[in-house]
Coordinates of C-alpha atoms in Angstrom, one line a residue:
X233 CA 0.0 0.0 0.0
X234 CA 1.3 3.5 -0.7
X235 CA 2.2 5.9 1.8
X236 CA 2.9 9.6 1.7
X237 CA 6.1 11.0 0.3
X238 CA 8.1 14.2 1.1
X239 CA 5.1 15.0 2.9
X240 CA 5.8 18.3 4.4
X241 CA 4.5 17.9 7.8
X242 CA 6.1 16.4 10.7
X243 CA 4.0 15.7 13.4
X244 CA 0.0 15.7 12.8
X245 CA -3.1 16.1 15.2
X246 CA -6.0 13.8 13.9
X247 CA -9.4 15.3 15.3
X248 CA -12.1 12.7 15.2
X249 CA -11.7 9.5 15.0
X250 CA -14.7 8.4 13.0
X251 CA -13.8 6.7 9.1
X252 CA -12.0 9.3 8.2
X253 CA -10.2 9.8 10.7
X254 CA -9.3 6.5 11.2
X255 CA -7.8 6.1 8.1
X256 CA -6.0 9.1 7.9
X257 CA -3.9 8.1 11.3
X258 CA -3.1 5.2 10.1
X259 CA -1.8 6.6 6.5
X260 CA 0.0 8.7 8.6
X261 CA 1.9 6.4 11.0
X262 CA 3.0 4.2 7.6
X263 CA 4.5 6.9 6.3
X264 CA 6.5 7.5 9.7
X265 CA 4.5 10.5 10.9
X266 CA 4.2 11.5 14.1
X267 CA 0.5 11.6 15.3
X268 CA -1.7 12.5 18.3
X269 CA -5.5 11.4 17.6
X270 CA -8.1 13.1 19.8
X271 CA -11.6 12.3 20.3
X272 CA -14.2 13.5 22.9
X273 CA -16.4 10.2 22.2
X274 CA -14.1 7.1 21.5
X275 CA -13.8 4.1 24.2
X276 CA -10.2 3.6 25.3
X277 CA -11.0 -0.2 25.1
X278 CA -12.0 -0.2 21.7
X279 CA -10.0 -2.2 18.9
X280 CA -9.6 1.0 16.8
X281 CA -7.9 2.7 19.5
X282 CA -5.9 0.4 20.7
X283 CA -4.4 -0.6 16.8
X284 CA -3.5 2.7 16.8
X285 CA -1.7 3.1 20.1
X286 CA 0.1 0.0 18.9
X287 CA 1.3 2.1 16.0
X288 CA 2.8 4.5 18.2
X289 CA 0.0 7.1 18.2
X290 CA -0.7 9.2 21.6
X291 CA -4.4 9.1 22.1
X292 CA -6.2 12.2 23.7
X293 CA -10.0 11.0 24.6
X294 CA -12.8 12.5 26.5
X295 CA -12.0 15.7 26.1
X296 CA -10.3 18.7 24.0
X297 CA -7.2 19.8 25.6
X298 CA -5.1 22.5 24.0
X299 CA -2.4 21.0 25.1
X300 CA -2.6 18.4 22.3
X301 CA -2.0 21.5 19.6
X302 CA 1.8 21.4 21.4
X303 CA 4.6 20.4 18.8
X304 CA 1.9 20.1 16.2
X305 CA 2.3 21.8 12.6
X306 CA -1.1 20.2 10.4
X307 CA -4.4 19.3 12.0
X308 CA -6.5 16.9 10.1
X309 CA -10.2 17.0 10.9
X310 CA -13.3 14.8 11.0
X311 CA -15.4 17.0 8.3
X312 CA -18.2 16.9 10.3
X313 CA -16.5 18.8 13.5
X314 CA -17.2 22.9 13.7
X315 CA -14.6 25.3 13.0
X316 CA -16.2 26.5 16.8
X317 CA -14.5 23.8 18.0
X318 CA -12.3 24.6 20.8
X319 CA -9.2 23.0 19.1
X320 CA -9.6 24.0 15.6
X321 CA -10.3 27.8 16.7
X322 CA -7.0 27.2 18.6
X323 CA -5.4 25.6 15.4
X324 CA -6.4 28.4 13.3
X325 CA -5.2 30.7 15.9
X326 CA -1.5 29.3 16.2
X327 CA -1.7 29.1 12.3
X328 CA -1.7 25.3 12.4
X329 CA -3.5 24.3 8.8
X330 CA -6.7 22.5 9.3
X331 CA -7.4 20.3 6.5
X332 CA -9.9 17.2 6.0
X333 CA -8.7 13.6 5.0
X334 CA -9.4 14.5 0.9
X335 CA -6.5 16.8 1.2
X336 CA -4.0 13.7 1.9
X337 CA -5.2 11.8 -1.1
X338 CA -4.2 14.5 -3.6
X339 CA -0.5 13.9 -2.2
X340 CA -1.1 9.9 -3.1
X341 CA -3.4 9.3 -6.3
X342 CA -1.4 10.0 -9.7
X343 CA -3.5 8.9 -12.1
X344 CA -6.3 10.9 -13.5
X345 CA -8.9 12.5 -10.5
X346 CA -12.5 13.5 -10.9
X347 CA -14.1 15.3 -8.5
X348 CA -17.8 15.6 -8.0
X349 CA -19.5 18.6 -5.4
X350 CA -23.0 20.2 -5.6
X351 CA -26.1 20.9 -3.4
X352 CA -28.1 18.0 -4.5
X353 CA -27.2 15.2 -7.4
X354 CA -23.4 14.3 -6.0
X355 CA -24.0 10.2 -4.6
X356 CA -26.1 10.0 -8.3
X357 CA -23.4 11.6 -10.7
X358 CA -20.5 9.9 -9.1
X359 CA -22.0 7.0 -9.3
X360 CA -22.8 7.4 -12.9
X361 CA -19.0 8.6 -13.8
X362 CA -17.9 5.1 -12.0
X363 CA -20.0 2.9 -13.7
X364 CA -19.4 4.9 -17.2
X365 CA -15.6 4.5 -16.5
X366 CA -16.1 0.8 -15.6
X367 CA -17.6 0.0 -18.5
X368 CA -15.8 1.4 -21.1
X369 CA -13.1 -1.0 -19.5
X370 CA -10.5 1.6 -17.8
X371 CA -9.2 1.2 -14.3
X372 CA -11.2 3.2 -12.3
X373 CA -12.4 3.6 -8.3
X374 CA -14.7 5.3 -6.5
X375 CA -14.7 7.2 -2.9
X376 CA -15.5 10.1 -0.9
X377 CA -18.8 11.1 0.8
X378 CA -20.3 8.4 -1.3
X379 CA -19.1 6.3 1.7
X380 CA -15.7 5.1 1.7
X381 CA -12.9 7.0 3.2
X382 CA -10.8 8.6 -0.2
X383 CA -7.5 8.7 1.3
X384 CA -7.7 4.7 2.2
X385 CA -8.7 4.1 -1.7
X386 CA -5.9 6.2 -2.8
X387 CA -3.1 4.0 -1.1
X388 CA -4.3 0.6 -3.5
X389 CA -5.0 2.7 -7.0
X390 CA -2.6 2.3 -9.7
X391 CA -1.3 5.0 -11.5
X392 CA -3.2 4.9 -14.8
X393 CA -6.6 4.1 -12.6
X394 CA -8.8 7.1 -12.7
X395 CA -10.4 7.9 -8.8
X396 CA -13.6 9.5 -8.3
X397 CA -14.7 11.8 -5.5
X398 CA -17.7 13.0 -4.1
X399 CA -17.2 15.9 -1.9
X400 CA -18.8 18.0 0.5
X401 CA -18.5 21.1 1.3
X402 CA -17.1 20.4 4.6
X403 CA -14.8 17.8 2.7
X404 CA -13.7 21.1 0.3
X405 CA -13.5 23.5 3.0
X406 CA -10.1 21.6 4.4
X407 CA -8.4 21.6 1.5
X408 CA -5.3 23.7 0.6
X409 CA -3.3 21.9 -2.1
X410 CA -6.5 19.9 -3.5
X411 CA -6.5 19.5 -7.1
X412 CA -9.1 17.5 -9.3
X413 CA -8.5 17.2 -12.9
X414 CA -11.9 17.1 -13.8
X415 CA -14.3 19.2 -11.4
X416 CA -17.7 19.0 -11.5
X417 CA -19.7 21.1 -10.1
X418 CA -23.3 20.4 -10.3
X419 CA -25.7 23.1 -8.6
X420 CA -26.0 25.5 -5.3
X421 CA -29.3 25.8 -3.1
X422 CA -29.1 27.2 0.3
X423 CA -27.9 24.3 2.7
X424 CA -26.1 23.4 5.7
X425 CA -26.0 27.0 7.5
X426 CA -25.9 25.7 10.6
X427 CA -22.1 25.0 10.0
X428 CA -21.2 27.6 7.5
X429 CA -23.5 30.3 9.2
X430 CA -23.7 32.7 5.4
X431 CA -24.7 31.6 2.3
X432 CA -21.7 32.7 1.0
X433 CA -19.7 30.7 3.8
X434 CA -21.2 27.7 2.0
X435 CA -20.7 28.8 -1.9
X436 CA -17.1 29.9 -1.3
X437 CA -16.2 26.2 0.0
X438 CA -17.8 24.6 -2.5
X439 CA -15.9 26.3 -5.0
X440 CA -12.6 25.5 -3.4
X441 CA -12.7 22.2 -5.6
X442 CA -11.8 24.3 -8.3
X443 CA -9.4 26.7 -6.7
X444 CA -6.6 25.0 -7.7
X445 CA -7.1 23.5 -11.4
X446 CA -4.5 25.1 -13.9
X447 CA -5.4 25.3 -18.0
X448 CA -4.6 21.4 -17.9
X449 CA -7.8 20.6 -16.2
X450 CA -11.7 20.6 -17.0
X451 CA -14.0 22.5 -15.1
X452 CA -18.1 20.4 -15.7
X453 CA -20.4 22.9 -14.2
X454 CA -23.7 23.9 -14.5
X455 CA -24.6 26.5 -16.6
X456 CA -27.8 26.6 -15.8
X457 CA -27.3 27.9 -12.1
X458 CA -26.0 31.8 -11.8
X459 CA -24.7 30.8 -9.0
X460 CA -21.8 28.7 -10.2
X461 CA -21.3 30.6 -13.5
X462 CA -20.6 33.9 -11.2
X463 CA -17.6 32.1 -10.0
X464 CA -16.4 31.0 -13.7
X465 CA -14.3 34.3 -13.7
X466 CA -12.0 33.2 -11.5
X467 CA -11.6 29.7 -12.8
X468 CA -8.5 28.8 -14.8
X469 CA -9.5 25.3 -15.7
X470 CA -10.9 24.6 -19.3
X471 CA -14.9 25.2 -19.2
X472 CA -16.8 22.7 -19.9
X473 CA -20.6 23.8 -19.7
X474 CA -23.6 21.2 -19.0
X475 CA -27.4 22.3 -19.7
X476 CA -30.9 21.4 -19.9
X477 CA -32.4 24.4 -21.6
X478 CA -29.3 25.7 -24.2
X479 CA -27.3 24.3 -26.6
X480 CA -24.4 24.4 -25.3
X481 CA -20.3 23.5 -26.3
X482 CA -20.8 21.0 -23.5
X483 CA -23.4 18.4 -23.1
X484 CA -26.6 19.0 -23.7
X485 CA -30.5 17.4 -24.7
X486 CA -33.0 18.3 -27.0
X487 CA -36.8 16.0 -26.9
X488 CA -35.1 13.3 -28.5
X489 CA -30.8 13.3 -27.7
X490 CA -28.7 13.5 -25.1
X491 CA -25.8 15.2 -26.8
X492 CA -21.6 16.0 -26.3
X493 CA -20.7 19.0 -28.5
X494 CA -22.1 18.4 -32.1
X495 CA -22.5 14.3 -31.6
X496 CA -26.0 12.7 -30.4
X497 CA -24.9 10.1 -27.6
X498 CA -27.8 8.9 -27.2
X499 CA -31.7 8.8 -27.2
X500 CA -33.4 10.1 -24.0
X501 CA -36.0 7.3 -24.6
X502 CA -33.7 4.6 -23.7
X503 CA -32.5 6.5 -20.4
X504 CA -34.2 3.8 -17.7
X505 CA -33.6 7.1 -14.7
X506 CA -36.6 9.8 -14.3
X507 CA -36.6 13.0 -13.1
X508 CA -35.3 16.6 -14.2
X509 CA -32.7 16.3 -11.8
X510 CA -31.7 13.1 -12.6
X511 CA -31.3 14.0 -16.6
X512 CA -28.8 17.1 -15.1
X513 CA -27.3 14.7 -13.3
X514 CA -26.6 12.4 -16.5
X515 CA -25.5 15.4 -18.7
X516 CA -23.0 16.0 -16.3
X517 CA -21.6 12.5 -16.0
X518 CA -21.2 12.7 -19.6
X519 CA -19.5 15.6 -19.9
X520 CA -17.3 14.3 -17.3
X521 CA -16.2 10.8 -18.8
X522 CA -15.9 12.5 -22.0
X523 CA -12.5 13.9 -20.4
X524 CA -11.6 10.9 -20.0
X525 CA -12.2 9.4 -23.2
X526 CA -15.7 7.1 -22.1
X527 CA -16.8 5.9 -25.2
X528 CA -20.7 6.7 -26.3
X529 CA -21.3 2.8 -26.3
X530 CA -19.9 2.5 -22.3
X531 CA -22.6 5.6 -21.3
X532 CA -25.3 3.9 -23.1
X533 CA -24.9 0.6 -21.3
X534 CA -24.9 2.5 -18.3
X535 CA -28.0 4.8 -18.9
X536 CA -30.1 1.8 -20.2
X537 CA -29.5 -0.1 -17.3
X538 CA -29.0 1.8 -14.0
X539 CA -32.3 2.6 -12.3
X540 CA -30.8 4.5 -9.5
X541 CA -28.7 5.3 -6.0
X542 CA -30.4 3.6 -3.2
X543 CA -32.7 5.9 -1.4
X544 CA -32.5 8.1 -4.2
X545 CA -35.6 8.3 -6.6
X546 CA -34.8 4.6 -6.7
X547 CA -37.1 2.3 -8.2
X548 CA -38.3 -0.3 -5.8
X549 CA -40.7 -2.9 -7.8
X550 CA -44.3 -2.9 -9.9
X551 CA -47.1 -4.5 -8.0
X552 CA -50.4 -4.7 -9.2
X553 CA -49.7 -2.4 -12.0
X554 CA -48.2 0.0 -9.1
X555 CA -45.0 1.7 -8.9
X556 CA -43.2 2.0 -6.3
X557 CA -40.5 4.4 -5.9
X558 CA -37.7 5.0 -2.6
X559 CA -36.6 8.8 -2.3
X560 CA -35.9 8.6 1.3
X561 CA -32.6 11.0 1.0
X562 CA -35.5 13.7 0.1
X563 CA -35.2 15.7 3.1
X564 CA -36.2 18.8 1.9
X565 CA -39.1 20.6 0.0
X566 CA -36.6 21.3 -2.9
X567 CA -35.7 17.4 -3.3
X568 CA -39.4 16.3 -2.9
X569 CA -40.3 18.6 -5.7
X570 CA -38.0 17.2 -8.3
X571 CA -39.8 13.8 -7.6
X572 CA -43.0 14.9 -7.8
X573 CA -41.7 16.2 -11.3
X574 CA -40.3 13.3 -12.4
X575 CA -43.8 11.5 -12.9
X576 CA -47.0 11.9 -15.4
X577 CA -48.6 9.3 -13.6
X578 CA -51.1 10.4 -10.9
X579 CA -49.0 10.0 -7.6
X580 CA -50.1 8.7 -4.1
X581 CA -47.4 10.9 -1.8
X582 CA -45.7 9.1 1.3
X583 CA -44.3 12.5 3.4
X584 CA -43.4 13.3 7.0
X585 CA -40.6 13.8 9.8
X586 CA -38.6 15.8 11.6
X587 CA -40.5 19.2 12.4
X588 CA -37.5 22.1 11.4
X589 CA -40.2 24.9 12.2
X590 CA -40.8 25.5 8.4
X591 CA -43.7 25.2 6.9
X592 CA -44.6 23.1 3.7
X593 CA -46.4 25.7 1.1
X594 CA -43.1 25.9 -1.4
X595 CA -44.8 22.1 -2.5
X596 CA -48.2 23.8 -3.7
X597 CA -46.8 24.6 -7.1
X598 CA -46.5 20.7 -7.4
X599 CA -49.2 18.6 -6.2
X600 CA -51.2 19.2 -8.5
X601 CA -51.2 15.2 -10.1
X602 CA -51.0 13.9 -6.6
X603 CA -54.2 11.9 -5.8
X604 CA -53.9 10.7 -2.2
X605 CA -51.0 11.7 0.5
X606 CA -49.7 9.4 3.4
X607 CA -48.5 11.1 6.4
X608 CA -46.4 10.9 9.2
X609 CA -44.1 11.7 12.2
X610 CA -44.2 15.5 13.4
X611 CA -44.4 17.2 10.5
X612 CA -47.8 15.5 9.6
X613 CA -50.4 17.6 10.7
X614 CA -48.3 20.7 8.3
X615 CA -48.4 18.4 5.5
X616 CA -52.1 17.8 5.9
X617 CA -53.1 21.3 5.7
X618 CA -50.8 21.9 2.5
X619 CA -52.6 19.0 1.2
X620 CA -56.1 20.4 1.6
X621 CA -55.1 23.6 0.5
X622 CA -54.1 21.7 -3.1
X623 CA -57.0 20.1 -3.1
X624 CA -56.3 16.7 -2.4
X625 CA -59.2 14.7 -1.4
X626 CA -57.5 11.7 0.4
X627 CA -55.4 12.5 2.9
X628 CA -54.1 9.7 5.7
X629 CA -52.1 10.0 9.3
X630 CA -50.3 6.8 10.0
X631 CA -47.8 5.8 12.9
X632 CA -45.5 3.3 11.2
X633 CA -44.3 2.7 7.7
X634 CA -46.0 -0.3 7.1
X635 CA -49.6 1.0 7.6
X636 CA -48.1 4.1 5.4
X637 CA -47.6 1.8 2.3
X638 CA -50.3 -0.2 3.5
X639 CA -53.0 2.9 3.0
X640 CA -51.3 4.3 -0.2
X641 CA -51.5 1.0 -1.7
X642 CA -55.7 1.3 -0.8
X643 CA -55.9 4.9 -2.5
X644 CA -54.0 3.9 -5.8
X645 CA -55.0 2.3 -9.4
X646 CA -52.8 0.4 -11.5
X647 CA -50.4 2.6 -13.2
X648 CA -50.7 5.0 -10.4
X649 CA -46.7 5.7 -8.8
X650 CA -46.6 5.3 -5.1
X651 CA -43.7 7.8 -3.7
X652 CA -41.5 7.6 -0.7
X653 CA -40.7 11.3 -0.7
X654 CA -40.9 12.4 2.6
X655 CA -39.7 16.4 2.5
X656 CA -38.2 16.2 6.0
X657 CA -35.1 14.6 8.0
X658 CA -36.1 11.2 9.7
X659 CA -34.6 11.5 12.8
X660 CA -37.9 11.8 14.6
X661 CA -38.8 8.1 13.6
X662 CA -35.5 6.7 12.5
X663 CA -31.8 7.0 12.6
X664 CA -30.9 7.8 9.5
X665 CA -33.2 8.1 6.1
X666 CA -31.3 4.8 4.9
X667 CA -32.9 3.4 7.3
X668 CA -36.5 5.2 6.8
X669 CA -36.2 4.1 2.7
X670 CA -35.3 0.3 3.8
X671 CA -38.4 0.3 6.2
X672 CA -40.3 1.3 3.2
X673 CA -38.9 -1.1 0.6
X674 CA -39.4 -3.7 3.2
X675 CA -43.0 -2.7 3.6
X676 CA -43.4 -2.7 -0.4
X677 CA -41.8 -6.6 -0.5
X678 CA -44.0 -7.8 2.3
X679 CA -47.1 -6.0 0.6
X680 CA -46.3 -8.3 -2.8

């Protein structure tokens, strides 16, 4: 396995010692680095742990003393930790760099690097490049926020093997050196202010995954969102525009094509995903592999035959003439929206969660071809008055996701599309919303 070389840093502070974490202390040690690890959760006892002290790390649990800054010149973070937190504001203070895991993986990987950031659509395009890659027959390997830990992959991928990323902004934010040769940047909505605090807090991260790109690289982005293009001044990278509504030197679609500069790729009929957000989502990945050389016949084996990202728009199963559809990871209105548009079918609605204090009226625009809604946890009694206000006759409260699929399955017809979208976190009922979409498919299966 590799290990970092003339790395420039001597002794390292690992803050968090979740996945990433874990991996990037033990990249560390291998490549005789000095490292302290601290966490305020971690059991002293635990195997992680103690591997590591075996290495020769000093471990700092339970709490955050300053102290562990001493001697230290780089501080790599858990991504998820606050810049508020005590030892990172000290860090920044002493003018220690703070960086996240991705940054160590840029001093590893030498073979071509893609990286994937937006709002919504990242889990969905990555994917996509990955499997494009894959089968056009190229070495190729996936990682990042998709779910496994990027600096880890980097240490087994050969040098002509192309790696892709998915990143987060809180991924981007530590990085210093971080260069892909392909970014792609797919959209910005207002998210995750709560650890940003400004809008432009959050934009200005995200577009640190193309701070670095010379003329040598490609810069995807969408040229549909202001947003992004009012950062193209400053980008040095070759642009490569994607978009749904021009013609564009980029990828682009008509009724009928889905198209790379002047050439058709493919026909949209044959594309098995749905959704507006999906079809940006594939123009992207297309303009992306095209860097690379993906041929058209690899994307359309790909778009013929993928029907998804778990928990994302995914299709479950047809029962009955019914269609059932997962879009668990819609946790906001935004991401319910583009599944309600994704369908011409009349839709029975499966919605609810965590109550965030907003209210649910930015759906109105698009219920208009649901016939029946399904409702649950704390945000249910909201979602029932933005139902009657559209003018939807049937309208359910249910406890448990079983009676929810249960009901919708009693309101629908054949060729009616029953819709897991639920427009709200899960943590009210349910750890995570992986585990809210598998209650769901599990309901659907037992209902056949």
């Amino acid at each position: 396995m590799k290990t970092l070389k003339d790395f420039p840093y001597k002794q390292v502070l690992v803050l968090g010692l979740a996945k990433s974490g874990t991996a990037a202390a033990h990249l560390l040690l291998d490549s005789n680095i000095r490292v302290r690890v601290n966490d305020l959760k971690a059991d002293e006892s635990s195997e992680a742990v103690q591997a590591l002290k075996q290495k020769g790390a000093e471990v700092f649990l339970g709490d955050h003393p300053l102290s562990a800054l001493d001697g230290v010149d780089l501080m790599v973070k858990n991504p998820g930790i606050p810049y508020e937190n005590p030892l990172v504001d000290e860090a920044v203070n002493r003018g220690i760099p703070v960086v996240t895991e991705v940054e160590l993986t840029s001093h590893l990987h030498k073979g071509p690097l893609i990286g994937v950031t937006g709002s919504n659509g990242k889990t969905t395009t990555t994917t996509l490049i990955h499997k494009m890659i894959e089968a056009d027959g190229k070495p190729v390997s996936v990682a990042g926020n998709i779910g496994s830990v990027s600096c880890e992959v980097a240490r087994s991928t050969s040098d002509d093997e192309t790696m892709v990323i998915e990143l987060s902004s809180f991924q981007l934010l530590g990085t210093e050196d971080f260069r892909p040769d392909v970014a792609v940047w797919l959209n910005l909505y207002e998210a995750h202010l709560d650890y940003h605090h400004t809008l432009k807090n959050y934009h200005d991260a995200k577009a640190k995954l193309i701070a670095n790109q010379t003329s040598e690289d490609s810069l995807v982005f969408n040229a549909d969102d202001g947003k992004i293009v009012s950062y193209l001044p400053n980008a040095s990278a070759r642009q490569v525009p994607f978009s749904l509504h021009n013609k564009e030197k980029g990828a682009w679609t008509d009724e009928e094509n889905i198209y790379y500069e002047e050439e058709a790729v493919m026909s949209r009929e044959d594309i098995v995903l749905v959704g507006p957000q999906n079809l940006q989502n594939i123009l992207a990945a297309v303009a992306a592999v095209k860097q690379v050389g993906v041929s058209n016949q690899a994307i359309y084996e790909v778009l013929t035959s993928f029907t998804g990202v778990e928990h994302r728009l995914e299709f479950v199963t047809e029962s009955n003439g019914r269609l059932f559809y997962n879009d668990s990871k819609a946790t906001n209105i935004l991401a319910t929206s583009y599944a309600l548009r994704s369908f011409q079918q009349p839709v029975i609605l499966l919605a609810g969660g965590l109550d965030r204090g907003n209210d649910f009226e930015g759906l109105l625009p698009y219920l208009s071809g649901v016939k029946g809604v399904v409702l649950f946890g704390e945000t249910a009694d909201k979602l029932a008055e933005t139902a009657n206000s559209a003018g939807i006759e049937q309208i359910e409260k249910v406890d448990t996701m079983q009676q929810a699929v249960e009901k919708a399955y009693a309101m629908s017809d054949a060729k009616d599309v029953i819709l897991l979208s639920p427009a709200c976190a899960s943590w009210d009922q349910y750890s995570t919303f992986e585990q809210r979409g598998n209650m769901f498919t599990d309901a659907v299966h037992k209902l056949k």
